[in-house]
Amino acid sequence: MASFFEKRDPWGHSLSLWVVVLMIFVTPLLFGVLREIRQENNVENWLPPDDPQSKVLSWHRHSFGIEDRLLLSWDGSSLSDWRANRLKQTLLGTPDEDNIRRGGSPYIQEVFTPQDAIQKMVDYHIEPEEAQERLKGVLIGTGMLKVELSDAGRKRQEQTVQELISKVKQELGVELTVKPAFKEWVEIVDETQGVQPVEHETEDDEDQVDFQALVAAIPSHDFQLTWPQMQPGAELTEQIKELALSLKRPGIIPGTSAAGKQGGNDTSKSRPALVKDCFFVAGTPIALAIELSDTGDADHAAAVAAVKKAAIEAGIPEDSLHLGGRPVAGAALNRMVKESSWNTAYPIWQFHRRSVTLFSGLIGIALAFLMLKSVRLACLVLLVSYYTTFVAVSIVPLTGGTMNMVLVVMPTLLTVLTLSGSIHVANYWKHAAHVDMKTAVTKAVEMARAPCVMASLTTAIGLASLLTSPLSPVRDFGLYSSIGCVISLLMVLYGLPSLLQLWPAKPPKASEIDVKHWHTFGRILSHHQMLVSLSCMVIFVVACYGFKWFRTETKVIRYFPDSSRVIQDYRFLEENLSGITPVDTVICFDEAAQKSMNFVERVELVRQIEHKIAEHPEISGSISLADFRPVSEPLPPDASTFQKLRNAKRVNETERRVKESLEDGTVKSFLHVADKTVEMEQETDHGTRTVVVEKGDELWRVTAQVAIMSDLDYGVLTSELNQVTQSVLRDHAGTTHLVTGTIPLFLRTQQAVLESLIKSFGLAFAVIAIVMMILLRNTVAGLITMLPNLMPIGVVFGVLSWMRISVDIGTMITASVALGIAVDGTLHLLTWFKIGIKEGKTKSEAVAAALGHCGPAMWQTSAAVGISLAMLYPAELLLVSRFGILMCALITAALLADIIFLPALLAGPLGSLIVSSMNKERETAESVPLLQDGKETKPHLSHAIKRSQSSERSLET
């Protein structure tokens, strides 16, 4: 039967022409589709809606009306800085006669300022100073460590500062940064322009808070200190304070003698101290909590840009702004991903920094030219590789999907797999073209078909195993990558040969297909097969031992370099003001609890839990509805009837006023009455706990702010919050609680990442192992063959675990690429090893011949792809940088496993098992007649491979 590439259409044209025409026709259509591609990196949407933690968070947000928020602060901000109110007015607009807001930003739903919160607390008869203290660590910070010098210290302030910096550096190893003393902001007006300062609207009310008086209460000081990961209550902070207070003025006091020292006049004690006091105080800086609308939530980048523009209009310099929150990190991540492709901040002559990904691609192209030693052949191979990636990525928007930080790995995976298969076909074509140019394409496809089909389908099945993951980005990656593998196979077996048939390269010289050095290398490996195999196994086992320290990471903020603006902003906010990430504790009172405790008693119970939570060292501050109520003392046991009646009236009036205000923004976000019965599950240290919320139950929310930049174990934090809350509620029947928010979601996502890695990789391993067993007709041989496929992943990820480097979700997916590359090389080498054995060669000779066939292609693919991916290392976005260097390491490890470990195994026991299976298969085949009942028996895969042997014998020299 004629080959596909030998057939002609009715007009006499080769079918290759129609393949190329189809490729050209599809290209402009897919370009239009590709322009509609969108990015989505919202970690909260990774888990499926039916996941227990996802259900709890969804219920929690719906109950309390919680939307995405971002924190905004700026240098030198304080409660008397009226730019906060200007910014709020700019973002929300101005109410008209009908109380309808005009102007403002469509991306913003609400703005919460600390001034509004303090004023509301004061309206409920809370002292301003107490109100300010309650907001500490939430919307009001303590700022930097303030240092007050003594008179002696002020006389030599510069020397005192330098001495303090050097002493802390020497004894504690901490780099201190010195900042000027805090000064209250004063607006400077240019009178020549006729601009009048915008005065804050004040009410003629004795309860109006005097914010300037609160700021004026900040004690005087001479300068401020800050350092990385500064925390007011930390042990390091206390050590720095002690060192500062221990500074003494140097010199010798006149009249001091040895006898005086013996008499008790020690000069070290008599020398005056240089530092009078070191302290933190609430009041500066402040933060605004900005709640996004549905429009803002749909476009975080536009929302963040609108907030920055409004801040500048309010008089806040852009370089002093500090933004934090999930919308900020998501917008920055999307921007930096785009900048890795084209960053206009760098001049064109710094092309390696202007476009890291394009530079990496150019290096890969240059290496392909160098390896294949033919410009036309290299162009065709690269065209097929990039065209495959282009088609596969176009399927994402075509099916309504979005790109994410996991799916962004897919283009590299498909480029590598297609390039590997194409280079194998190109090398087969060079061997065939050296004998006969007319039949070169047909012979090359015949030789490549079996190993390429097996490699692509095996890799596709392995990637499809990721569909079992509970994480949606991982499932998308598995689906689209497996489809891409099928497209890659079609392009390798039909696209590239069609192009080669229409525009063939020049026949290669004899020197270009000389593989004597590969034959020599194979014989050396065969001679030392035992030593090589044992050495590889020892390296593999030692590296895998590191998996006992395997850790996962899902914090998006960890993808940014330390020098990036978003990291600097996060550090400012967490060191000076509050933690970025909220964790919520929801306290539930059923009907029985509501009857046994009156409303004020429930408020005080919530306040007690909140204070317990705020004592945790990793929590900067907490807030609940109880903070907006004054502390109520319980009635004494001997209270009179009149006192009890008056108290009951006050309690009922308080509850009525609060319940009537449930639609108000502040009350609604902290108190909710359940409108339906919901059953939820939550993981604890003692297993899964079921929480049932009945209709009519009263739900109170306590929000705590936690740092995201620290190395805090979120699992430990969640467990401790559960214990703290339970310790208070255990004495109150009819109460229960839930810990929810972003932190428990991060924790569940980390667990899902680890589960996905183990489950999907185990399934992929099983599928590929079964394929190997079927191909080799031997169970033990199939399992042994999997060792070189596992070695790259075990070694590289084991070393990462040894180094205590956490594995993020993008890093996890690179294992699929390594598995695909390793399986591809393994199948090609096994195919040619079996052909060598069928030709009567010994194991050593078959190994040498197989390396002669596959070694050049594997080396060329790994060098071109590995080196080009290593060029991604300088990328500013750590997600791209880590991916590049890790992929280079995995591809290098896969190459070494395929050209060293696998040949050594084939020259040893594995080869003996394969030879034994082939002998049994040949004996069985010889005993079965070719014709049974007038029908020819269906040839096995080995017979299909054997058809290419006759042509292969003519190609060998």
XYZ file of C-alpha atoms in Angstrom, residues 7 231 450 575 696 703 712 845 864:
9
model
C -0.219 9.402 -3.007
C 7.214 43.662 64.695
C 6.091 3.766 15.958
C 6.012 46.346 59.218
C -32.428 32.295 62.816
C -11.594 39.672 61.608
C 4.168 31.436 59.226
C 26.198 -3.780 19.836
C 18.641 23.678 22.228
